[in-house]
CSV table of C-alpha atoms (C1' of nucleotides) in Angstrom, one decimal:
chain,number,residue,atom,x,y,z
A,1,MET,CA,86.2,-9.8,2.4
A,2,ASP,CA,86.9,-8.0,5.6
A,3,GLN,CA,87.3,-4.2,5.6
A,4,GLU,CA,90.7,-4.7,7.3
A,5,GLU,CA,91.9,-7.2,4.7
A,6,ALA,CA,90.7,-4.9,1.8
A,7,ARG,CA,92.7,-2.1,3.4
A,8,SER,CA,95.9,-4.2,3.6
A,9,ARG,CA,95.5,-5.5,0.1
A,10,VAL,CA,95.1,-2.0,-1.2
A,11,LEU,CA,98.2,-0.9,0.7
A,12,ASP,CA,100.2,-3.8,-0.6
A,13,ALA,CA,99.3,-3.0,-4.2
A,14,ALA,CA,99.9,0.7,-3.6
A,15,GLU,CA,103.4,0.0,-2.2
A,16,ARG,CA,104.3,-2.1,-5.1
A,17,LEU,CA,103.0,0.1,-7.8
A,18,PHE,CA,103.7,3.5,-6.4
A,19,TYR,CA,107.3,2.5,-5.5
A,20,ASP,CA,107.9,0.9,-8.9
A,21,ARG,CA,106.5,3.5,-11.2
A,22,GLY,CA,105.9,6.7,-9.3
A,23,ILE,CA,102.7,7.9,-7.7
A,24,GLN,CA,101.2,9.9,-10.5
A,25,ALA,CA,101.9,7.2,-13.0
A,26,VAL,CA,99.5,4.9,-11.2
A,27,GLY,CA,95.8,5.5,-11.4
A,28,MET,CA,93.2,4.5,-8.9
A,29,ASP,CA,91.7,2.1,-11.5
A,30,GLU,CA,94.9,0.2,-12.0
A,31,LEU,CA,95.3,0.1,-8.2
A,32,ARG,CA,91.9,-1.4,-7.8
A,33,THR,CA,92.6,-4.1,-10.3
A,34,ALA,CA,96.0,-4.9,-8.7
A,35,ALA,CA,94.4,-5.0,-5.2
A,36,GLY,CA,91.5,-7.0,-6.4
A,37,VAL,CA,88.9,-4.9,-4.6
A,38,SER,CA,86.1,-2.8,-5.9
A,39,LEU,CA,86.4,0.9,-6.5
A,40,LYS,CA,83.7,1.5,-3.9
A,41,ARG,CA,85.6,-0.5,-1.3
A,42,LEU,CA,88.8,1.4,-2.2
A,43,TYR,CA,87.2,4.7,-1.6
A,44,GLN,CA,85.7,3.4,1.6
A,45,CYS,CA,89.1,2.6,3.0
A,46,PHE,CA,90.8,5.7,1.6
A,47,PRO,CA,88.5,8.6,0.8
A,48,SER,CA,91.1,10.1,-1.6
A,49,LYS,CA,94.3,9.3,-3.4
A,50,ASN,CA,96.1,11.7,-1.2
A,51,GLU,CA,95.2,9.8,1.9
A,52,LEU,CA,96.2,6.6,0.3
A,53,VAL,CA,99.5,8.0,-0.6
A,54,GLU,CA,100.2,9.2,2.9
A,55,ALA,CA,99.1,5.9,4.4
A,56,TYR,CA,101.4,4.0,2.0
A,57,LEU,CA,104.3,6.2,3.0
A,58,GLN,CA,103.6,5.8,6.7
A,59,ARG,CA,103.4,2.0,6.5
A,60,ARG,CA,106.5,1.8,4.4
A,61,ASP,CA,108.4,4.0,6.9
A,62,ALA,CA,107.4,1.8,9.8
A,63,ARG,CA,108.4,-1.4,7.9
A,64,TRP,CA,111.6,0.0,6.5
A,65,ARG,CA,112.9,1.1,9.8
A,66,SER,CA,111.9,-2.1,11.6
A,67,GLU,CA,113.6,-4.2,9.0
A,68,LEU,CA,116.7,-2.1,9.3
A,69,ALA,CA,116.7,-2.3,13.1
A,70,GLU,CA,116.1,-6.0,13.0
A,71,TYR,CA,119.0,-6.6,10.7
A,72,VAL,CA,121.3,-4.5,12.8
A,73,ALA,CA,120.3,-6.2,16.0
A,74,GLU,CA,120.9,-9.6,14.5
A,75,HIS,CA,124.1,-9.0,12.6
A,76,ALA,CA,126.1,-6.7,14.8
A,77,GLY,CA,127.9,-8.2,17.7
A,78,ALA,CA,129.9,-5.4,19.4
A,79,PRO,CA,128.3,-1.9,19.7
A,80,GLU,CA,130.9,-0.4,17.5
A,81,ASP,CA,129.9,-2.7,14.6
A,82,ARG,CA,126.3,-1.6,14.7
A,83,PRO,CA,126.6,1.5,12.6
A,84,LEU,CA,128.5,-0.4,10.0
A,85,ALA,CA,125.9,-3.2,9.9
A,86,LEU,CA,123.5,-0.5,8.8
A,87,PHE,CA,125.5,-0.1,5.6
A,88,ASP,CA,125.6,-3.9,5.1
A,89,TRP,CA,121.9,-3.9,5.2
A,90,LEU,CA,121.9,-1.1,2.6
A,91,HIS,CA,123.9,-3.3,0.3
A,92,THR,CA,121.5,-6.2,0.4
A,93,TRP,CA,118.6,-3.7,-0.1
A,94,PHE,CA,120.3,-2.1,-3.1
A,95,ALA,CA,121.0,-5.4,-4.7
A,96,ALA,CA,117.5,-6.7,-4.2
A,97,PRO,CA,115.3,-6.8,-7.3
A,98,GLY,CA,113.1,-3.9,-7.8
A,99,PHE,CA,115.2,-1.5,-5.8
A,100,ARG,CA,114.5,2.0,-7.0
A,101,GLY,CA,115.8,4.4,-4.3
A,102,CYS,CA,114.2,5.9,-1.3
A,103,ALA,CA,110.4,6.0,-1.5
A,104,PHE,CA,110.4,9.2,0.6
A,105,ILE,CA,112.9,11.1,-1.5
A,106,ASN,CA,111.2,10.0,-4.6
A,107,SER,CA,107.8,11.0,-3.3
A,108,PHE,CA,109.1,14.3,-2.1
A,109,GLY,CA,110.6,15.1,-5.5
A,110,GLU,CA,107.3,14.2,-7.1
A,111,LEU,CA,104.7,15.7,-4.8
A,112,GLY,CA,106.6,17.7,-2.1
A,113,PRO,CA,105.7,21.1,-3.5
A,114,THR,CA,102.1,20.1,-4.1
A,115,SER,CA,101.2,18.0,-1.0
A,116,ASP,CA,102.1,19.1,2.5
A,117,GLY,CA,101.2,15.7,3.8
A,118,VAL,CA,103.8,13.9,1.6
A,119,ALA,CA,106.5,16.5,2.5
A,120,CYS,CA,105.7,16.0,6.2
A,121,VAL,CA,105.9,12.2,6.1
A,122,ALA,CA,109.2,12.3,4.2
A,123,ARG,CA,110.7,14.7,6.7
A,124,ASP,CA,109.5,12.6,9.6
A,125,HIS,CA,111.0,9.5,8.0
A,126,LYS,CA,114.4,11.2,7.8
A,127,LEU,CA,114.1,12.5,11.4
A,128,ALA,CA,113.3,9.1,12.7
A,129,LEU,CA,116.3,7.6,10.8
A,130,HIS,CA,118.5,10.2,12.3
A,131,ALA,CA,117.2,9.4,15.8
A,132,TYR,CA,117.8,5.8,15.2
A,133,VAL,CA,121.4,6.3,14.1
A,134,THR,CA,122.0,8.6,17.0
A,135,GLU,CA,120.9,5.7,19.2
A,136,LEU,CA,123.3,3.4,17.5
A,137,VAL,CA,126.1,5.9,18.0
A,138,GLN,CA,125.3,6.7,21.6
A,139,GLY,CA,126.7,3.4,22.8
A,140,LEU,CA,130.2,4.4,21.7
A,141,LYS,CA,131.6,7.2,23.8
A,142,VAL,CA,131.7,10.0,21.4
A,143,GLY,CA,131.5,13.7,22.2
A,144,ASP,CA,128.6,14.7,19.9
A,145,PRO,CA,126.4,11.6,19.0
A,146,ALA,CA,123.8,13.6,17.1
A,147,GLY,CA,126.5,15.3,15.0
A,148,LEU,CA,128.2,12.0,14.1
A,149,ALA,CA,124.8,10.5,13.4
A,150,GLY,CA,124.0,13.4,11.1
A,151,GLN,CA,127.2,12.7,9.2
A,152,LEU,CA,126.4,9.0,8.9
A,153,VAL,CA,122.9,9.8,7.7
A,154,LEU,CA,124.4,11.9,5.0
A,155,LEU,CA,126.3,8.9,3.8
A,156,VAL,CA,123.1,6.8,4.0
A,157,ASP,CA,121.1,9.2,1.9
A,158,GLY,CA,123.9,9.7,-0.5
A,159,ALA,CA,124.4,6.0,-0.9
A,160,ILE,CA,120.6,5.4,-1.5
A,161,THR,CA,120.4,8.1,-4.2
A,162,THR,CA,123.7,7.1,-5.9
A,163,ALA,CA,122.6,3.4,-6.0
A,164,ALA,CA,119.2,4.4,-7.3
A,165,LEU,CA,120.7,6.6,-10.1
A,166,THR,CA,123.5,4.3,-11.1
A,167,GLY,CA,122.0,1.0,-10.3
A,168,ASP,CA,125.2,0.0,-8.6
A,169,PRO,CA,124.9,-1.5,-5.1
A,170,GLU,CA,128.6,-0.8,-4.5
A,171,ALA,CA,127.6,2.7,-3.3
A,172,ALA,CA,126.8,0.9,0.0
A,173,ARG,CA,130.4,-0.4,0.2
A,174,ASN,CA,131.8,3.0,-0.5
A,175,ALA,CA,129.6,4.5,2.2
A,176,ARG,CA,130.6,1.8,4.7
A,177,THR,CA,134.2,2.6,4.1
A,178,ALA,CA,133.6,6.3,4.7
A,179,ALA,CA,131.6,5.6,7.7
A,180,ALA,CA,134.4,3.4,9.2
A,181,THR,CA,136.8,6.3,8.7
A,182,LEU,CA,134.4,8.7,10.4
A,183,LEU,CA,133.9,6.3,13.3
A,184,ALA,CA,137.6,5.7,13.7
A,185,ALA,CA,138.4,9.4,13.7
A,186,ARG,CA,135.7,10.2,16.3
B,1,MET,CA,111.0,37.6,-31.6
B,2,ASP,CA,113.9,35.4,-32.7
B,3,GLN,CA,113.5,31.6,-32.6
B,4,GLU,CA,116.6,31.5,-30.5
B,5,GLU,CA,115.2,33.9,-28.0
B,6,ALA,CA,111.9,32.1,-27.8
B,7,ARG,CA,113.9,28.9,-27.0
B,8,SER,CA,115.8,30.5,-24.2
B,9,ARG,CA,112.7,32.2,-22.8
B,10,VAL,CA,110.9,28.8,-22.7
B,11,LEU,CA,113.9,27.2,-21.1
B,12,ASP,CA,114.0,29.9,-18.5
B,13,ALA,CA,110.4,29.5,-17.6
B,14,ALA,CA,110.7,25.7,-17.6
B,15,GLU,CA,113.6,25.8,-15.2
B,16,ARG,CA,111.8,28.0,-12.8
B,17,LEU,CA,108.4,26.2,-12.9
B,18,PHE,CA,109.6,22.6,-13.2
B,19,TYR,CA,112.1,23.0,-10.4
B,20,ASP,CA,109.7,24.8,-8.1
B,21,ARG,CA,106.7,22.7,-8.5
B,22,GLY,CA,107.7,19.4,-10.2
B,23,ILE,CA,107.4,18.6,-13.8
B,24,GLN,CA,104.0,17.0,-14.0
B,25,ALA,CA,102.5,19.8,-12.0
B,26,VAL,CA,103.2,22.3,-14.7
B,27,GLY,CA,101.2,22.2,-17.9
B,28,MET,CA,102.3,23.4,-21.3
B,29,ASP,CA,99.7,26.1,-21.2
B,30,GLU,CA,101.1,27.6,-18.0
B,31,LEU,CA,104.6,27.4,-19.4
B,32,ARG,CA,103.6,29.2,-22.5
B,33,THR,CA,102.1,32.0,-20.4
B,34,ALA,CA,105.2,32.2,-18.2
B,35,ALA,CA,107.5,32.3,-21.2
B,36,GLY,CA,105.4,34.8,-23.1
B,37,VAL,CA,105.4,32.8,-26.4
B,38,SER,CA,102.7,31.3,-28.4
B,39,LEU,CA,101.8,27.7,-28.2
B,40,LYS,CA,102.7,27.2,-31.8
B,41,ARG,CA,106.2,28.7,-31.1
B,42,LEU,CA,106.6,26.5,-28.1
B,43,TYR,CA,106.0,23.4,-30.1
B,44,GLN,CA,108.3,24.6,-32.8
B,45,CYS,CA,111.1,24.8,-30.3
B,46,PHE,CA,110.3,21.6,-28.5
B,47,PRO,CA,108.1,19.1,-30.3
B,48,SER,CA,107.0,17.5,-27.1
B,49,LYS,CA,107.0,18.0,-23.4
B,50,ASN,CA,109.5,15.2,-23.0
B,51,GLU,CA,112.1,16.9,-25.2
B,52,LEU,CA,111.6,20.2,-23.3
B,53,VAL,CA,112.1,18.4,-20.0
B,54,GLU,CA,115.3,16.8,-21.2
B,55,ALA,CA,116.6,20.1,-22.6
B,56,TYR,CA,115.7,21.8,-19.3
B,57,LEU,CA,117.7,19.2,-17.4
B,58,GLN,CA,120.7,19.3,-19.7
B,59,ARG,CA,120.9,23.1,-19.5
B,60,ARG,CA,120.6,23.0,-15.8
B,61,ASP,CA,123.3,20.4,-15.5
B,62,ALA,CA,125.7,22.6,-17.5
B,63,ARG,CA,124.9,25.7,-15.5
B,64,TRP,CA,125.0,24.0,-12.1
B,65,ARG,CA,128.3,22.4,-12.7
B,66,SER,CA,129.9,25.5,-14.2
B,67,GLU,CA,128.7,27.7,-11.3
B,68,LEU,CA,130.1,25.1,-8.8
B,69,ALA,CA,133.5,25.0,-10.7
B,70,GLU,CA,133.6,28.8,-10.8
B,71,TYR,CA,133.0,29.1,-7.1
B,72,VAL,CA,135.6,26.5,-6.2
B,73,ALA,CA,138.2,28.1,-8.6
B,74,GLU,CA,137.6,31.5,-7.0
B,75,HIS,CA,137.4,30.6,-3.3
B,76,ALA,CA,139.9,27.8,-2.8
B,77,GLY,CA,143.5,28.8,-2.5
B,78,ALA,CA,145.5,25.7,-1.9
B,79,PRO,CA,144.6,22.5,-3.7
B,80,GLU,CA,143.6,20.8,-0.5
B,81,ASP,CA,141.0,23.4,0.2
B,82,ARG,CA,139.2,22.8,-3.1
B,83,PRO,CA,137.1,19.8,-2.1
B,84,LEU,CA,136.0,21.7,1.0
B,85,ALA,CA,135.1,24.8,-1.0
B,86,LEU,CA,132.6,22.6,-2.7
B,87,PHE,CA,130.7,22.2,0.5
B,88,ASP,CA,130.8,26.0,1.2
B,89,TRP,CA,129.2,26.5,-2.2
B,90,LEU,CA,126.5,23.9,-1.2
B,91,HIS,CA,125.7,26.0,1.9
B,92,THR,CA,125.1,29.1,-0.1
B,93,TRP,CA,123.0,27.2,-2.5
B,94,PHE,CA,120.9,25.6,0.3
B,95,ALA,CA,120.3,28.9,1.9
B,96,ALA,CA,119.3,30.6,-1.4
B,97,PRO,CA,115.6,31.3,-1.7
B,98,GLY,CA,113.7,28.7,-3.8
B,99,PHE,CA,116.1,25.9,-3.0
B,100,ARG,CA,114.3,22.6,-3.4
B,101,GLY,CA,116.9,19.9,-3.7
B,102,CYS,CA,118.6,18.4,-6.6
B,103,ALA,CA,116.6,18.8,-9.8
B,104,PHE,CA,118.0,15.5,-11.1
B,105,ILE,CA,117.1,13.5,-8.1
B,106,ASN,CA,113.7,15.0,-8.1
B,107,SER,CA,113.1,14.4,-11.7
B,108,PHE,CA,114.4,10.9,-11.4
B,109,GLY,CA,112.0,10.2,-8.6
B,110,GLU,CA,109.1,11.6,-10.6
B,111,LEU,CA,109.8,10.4,-14.1
B,112,GLY,CA,112.7,7.9,-13.9
B,113,PRO,CA,110.6,4.8,-14.3
B,114,THR,CA,108.6,6.3,-17.1
B,115,SER,CA,111.2,8.2,-19.2
B,116,ASP,CA,114.5,6.7,-20.1
B,117,GLY,CA,115.7,10.1,-21.2
B,118,VAL,CA,115.2,11.7,-17.8
B,119,ALA,CA,116.9,8.7,-16.1
B,120,CYS,CA,119.8,9.0,-18.4
B,121,VAL,CA,120.3,12.8,-17.9
B,122,ALA,CA,120.2,12.3,-14.2
B,123,ARG,CA,122.7,9.5,-14.3
B,124,ASP,CA,125.0,11.5,-16.5
B,125,HIS,CA,124.8,14.5,-14.2
B,126,LYS,CA,125.9,12.4,-11.3
B,127,LEU,CA,128.7,10.8,-13.3
B,128,ALA,CA,129.9,14.3,-14.4
B,129,LEU,CA,129.9,15.4,-10.7
B,130,HIS,CA,131.9,12.4,-9.8
B,131,ALA,CA,134.4,13.1,-12.5
B,132,TYR,CA,134.8,16.7,-11.4
B,133,VAL,CA,135.3,15.7,-7.7
B,134,THR,CA,137.8,13.1,-8.8
B,135,GLU,CA,139.7,16.0,-10.6
B,136,LEU,CA,139.6,18.0,-7.4
B,137,VAL,CA,141.0,15.2,-5.4
B,138,GLN,CA,143.6,14.2,-7.9
B,139,GLY,CA,145.8,17.1,-7.0
B,140,LEU,CA,146.3,15.8,-3.5
B,141,LYS,CA,148.4,12.7,-3.6
B,142,VAL,CA,146.0,10.0,-2.5
B,143,GLY,CA,146.0,6.4,-3.4
B,144,ASP,CA,142.6,6.0,-4.8
B,145,PRO,CA,141.3,9.4,-6.1
B,146,ALA,CA,138.1,8.0,-7.7
B,147,GLY,CA,137.3,6.1,-4.5
B,148,LEU,CA,137.7,9.1,-2.3
B,149,ALA,CA,135.8,11.2,-4.7
B,150,GLY,CA,133.0,8.6,-4.6
B,151,GLN,CA,132.8,9.0,-0.8
B,152,LEU,CA,132.8,12.8,-1.1
B,153,VAL,CA,130.0,12.6,-3.7
B,154,LEU,CA,128.0,10.5,-1.2
B,155,LEU,CA,128.3,13.4,1.2
B,156,VAL,CA,127.3,15.9,-1.4
B,157,ASP,CA,124.1,14.0,-2.4
B,158,GLY,CA,123.3,13.2,1.2
B,159,ALA,CA,123.6,16.9,2.1
B,160,ILE,CA,121.4,18.0,-0.8
B,161,THR,CA,118.6,15.6,0.0
B,162,THR,CA,118.8,16.3,3.7
B,163,ALA,CA,118.8,20.0,3.2
B,164,ALA,CA,115.8,19.7,0.8
B,165,LEU,CA,113.8,17.6,3.1
B,166,THR,CA,114.5,19.4,6.4
B,167,GLY,CA,115.0,22.9,4.8
B,168,ASP,CA,118.1,23.3,7.0
B,169,PRO,CA,121.2,24.5,5.2
B,170,GLU,CA,123.3,23.3,8.1
B,171,ALA,CA,123.5,19.9,6.3
B,172,ALA,CA,126.3,21.5,4.2
B,173,ARG,CA,128.3,22.3,7.3
B,174,ASN,CA,127.9,18.7,8.6
B,175,ALA,CA,129.0,17.3,5.3
B,176,ARG,CA,131.9,19.6,5.2
B,177,THR,CA,133.1,18.4,8.6
B,178,ALA,CA,132.7,14.8,7.5
B,179,ALA,CA,134.6,15.6,4.3
B,180,ALA,CA,137.4,17.2,6.2
B,181,THR,CA,137.7,14.0,8.3
B,182,LEU,CA,137.8,11.8,5.2
B,183,LEU,CA,140.4,14.1,3.6
B,184,ALA,CA,142.5,14.1,6.8
B,185,ALA,CA,142.5,10.3,7.0
B,186,ARG,CA,143.4,9.7,3.4
C,1,DT,C1',97.9,46.5,-54.9
C,2,DA,C1',97.1,41.6,-54.8
C,3,DG,C1',99.0,37.5,-53.2
C,4,DT,C1',101.5,34.6,-50.0
C,5,DG,C1',103.4,33.1,-46.1
C,6,DT,C1',104.1,33.4,-41.1
C,7,DA,C1',102.9,34.3,-36.4
C,8,DG,C1',99.9,34.9,-32.4
C,9,DA,C1',95.7,33.9,-29.8
C,10,DG,C1',93.1,30.7,-28.3
C,11,DA,C1',89.5,27.2,-29.4
C,12,DA,C1',89.2,22.4,-30.1
C,13,DC,C1',90.2,17.4,-29.7
C,14,DG,C1',91.2,13.2,-27.7
C,15,DT,C1',92.9,11.1,-23.7
C,16,DT,C1',93.6,10.2,-18.9
C,17,DC,C1',92.4,10.4,-14.3
C,18,DG,C1',90.1,11.1,-9.7
C,19,DT,C1',85.7,10.5,-8.1
C,20,DT,C1',80.8,9.4,-8.1
C,21,DC,C1',76.6,7.1,-9.7
C,22,DT,C1',73.8,3.3,-11.5
C,23,DC,C1',72.4,-1.2,-11.9
C,24,DG,C1',72.0,-5.9,-10.9
C,25,DT,C1',72.8,-9.5,-7.4
C,26,DG,C1',72.9,-12.0,-3.3
C,27,DC,C1',72.1,-12.0,1.7
C,28,DC,C1',69.7,-11.4,6.0
C,29,DA,C1',66.0,-10.1,9.3
C,30,DA,C1',61.1,-10.0,10.1
D,1,DT,C1',58.5,-14.7,1.3
D,2,DT,C1',59.6,-10.0,1.1
D,3,DG,C1',61.7,-5.7,1.8
D,4,DG,C1',65.7,-3.6,2.5
D,5,DC,C1',70.8,-3.5,2.6
D,6,DA,C1',75.5,-4.0,1.2
D,7,DC,C1',78.4,-5.1,-2.3
D,8,DG,C1',80.8,-5.7,-7.0
D,9,DA,C1',81.3,-4.3,-11.7
D,10,DG,C1',81.8,-0.9,-14.4
D,11,DA,C1',79.6,3.2,-16.7
D,12,DA,C1',79.6,8.1,-16.3
D,13,DC,C1',81.1,12.7,-15.1
D,14,DG,C1',84.0,16.7,-14.9
D,15,DA,C1',88.4,18.5,-14.9
D,16,DA,C1',93.1,18.7,-16.6
D,17,DC,C1',96.5,18.1,-19.9
D,18,DG,C1',99.3,17.4,-24.2
D,19,DT,C1',98.8,18.4,-28.8
D,20,DT,C1',96.7,20.2,-33.1
D,21,DC,C1',93.7,23.2,-35.7
D,22,DT,C1',91.4,27.5,-37.1
D,23,DC,C1',91.1,32.2,-37.7
D,24,DT,C1',92.8,36.7,-38.0
D,25,DA,C1',96.3,40.2,-38.7
D,26,DC,C1',100.3,41.6,-40.6
D,27,DA,C1',104.7,41.8,-43.1
D,28,DC,C1',106.9,41.2,-47.4
D,29,DT,C1',107.3,40.5,-52.5
D,30,DA,C1',106.2,40.8,-57.5
DNA sequence: TAGTGTAGAGAACGTTCGTTCTCGTGCCAA
DNA sequence: TTGGCACGAGAACGAACGTTCTCTACACTA
């Protein structure tokens, strides 16, 4: 087995297990079994659990945002529909099996005070999301794109945590309605 | 020392330590030292760490909501100011030293998949918040109070997580502005 | 005063976990 | 063929943690 393939198998297993059950609830041994690599190999790819955790979060960040952007690009026709398409995507995500909230908020709650790396990745993820939404809003002629984007991101984060806690995907619909109101009042 | 006082000293220490550093990062031994009670006493009050965690969350829920309600009752004159006062309170909370986000979201991220009790307390906290905001909104004549309250709660949760991740209390101001827009458009 | 129960301090126990070490096996170059 | 090398499997190690046990001191009662 290639080193590169081992690495991606470990990251796949990490993403599945860490996201499902929390980071501290998953041991390196279980991870090794799930990934189907040897412990030696695992530590060759990631010299410590901390580095694996950060790599997991970074890869998830990239994939999450690219999936979101892809959906919005595909499903939104007019520029003014694009921010709302974001909330449609949220709904499909919330309703997907295994949804358990935002990996970054969860990790931050679990390890934020202990690990600067985790706190940093989580913060960067939210900043990148804000930048993306600002981009979406910039097309519409609005006085303060970053401000409006900030408000929309609040709705996004609120919807994610509400859906995670209650298990009800309808939080996305609620957020979409609120977002439409904010956009109409701009 | 009274049993009742031991209990409250343990809960005080638990609230401080669990909230600051996460639940799994704090051991029973450190808790005992911080509370100034013996290990035997600690286990007399709370037969297991799980029960202590749930008691901590329940007490924090009660206090958090009563402090919020007290602030709103004091600082809001007209009924239509009351939902906005909520966001003013958030700002003072975010700016307070030691703010580290929502204890329930954090605990849910850390222990939600493992402990049904924690997941339940977190869910109940959010439901109670929603009920309270619905009450606030009910005074204004609006078609769907629960729906509008749901949207406002999204802003609340979004603001809390954003403030926690970025460390910037301004998220409360942003949320307040958005809330005002939603209220004006009702 | 002798006896009894209770509490505090902390040692001890069993488990889990991150990380490292050992051993046996197969592969490749000289 | 042979010597070394890399790898997989899993044992081993040291630390941390939740929980229980032991020992000592002291208060209270008959």
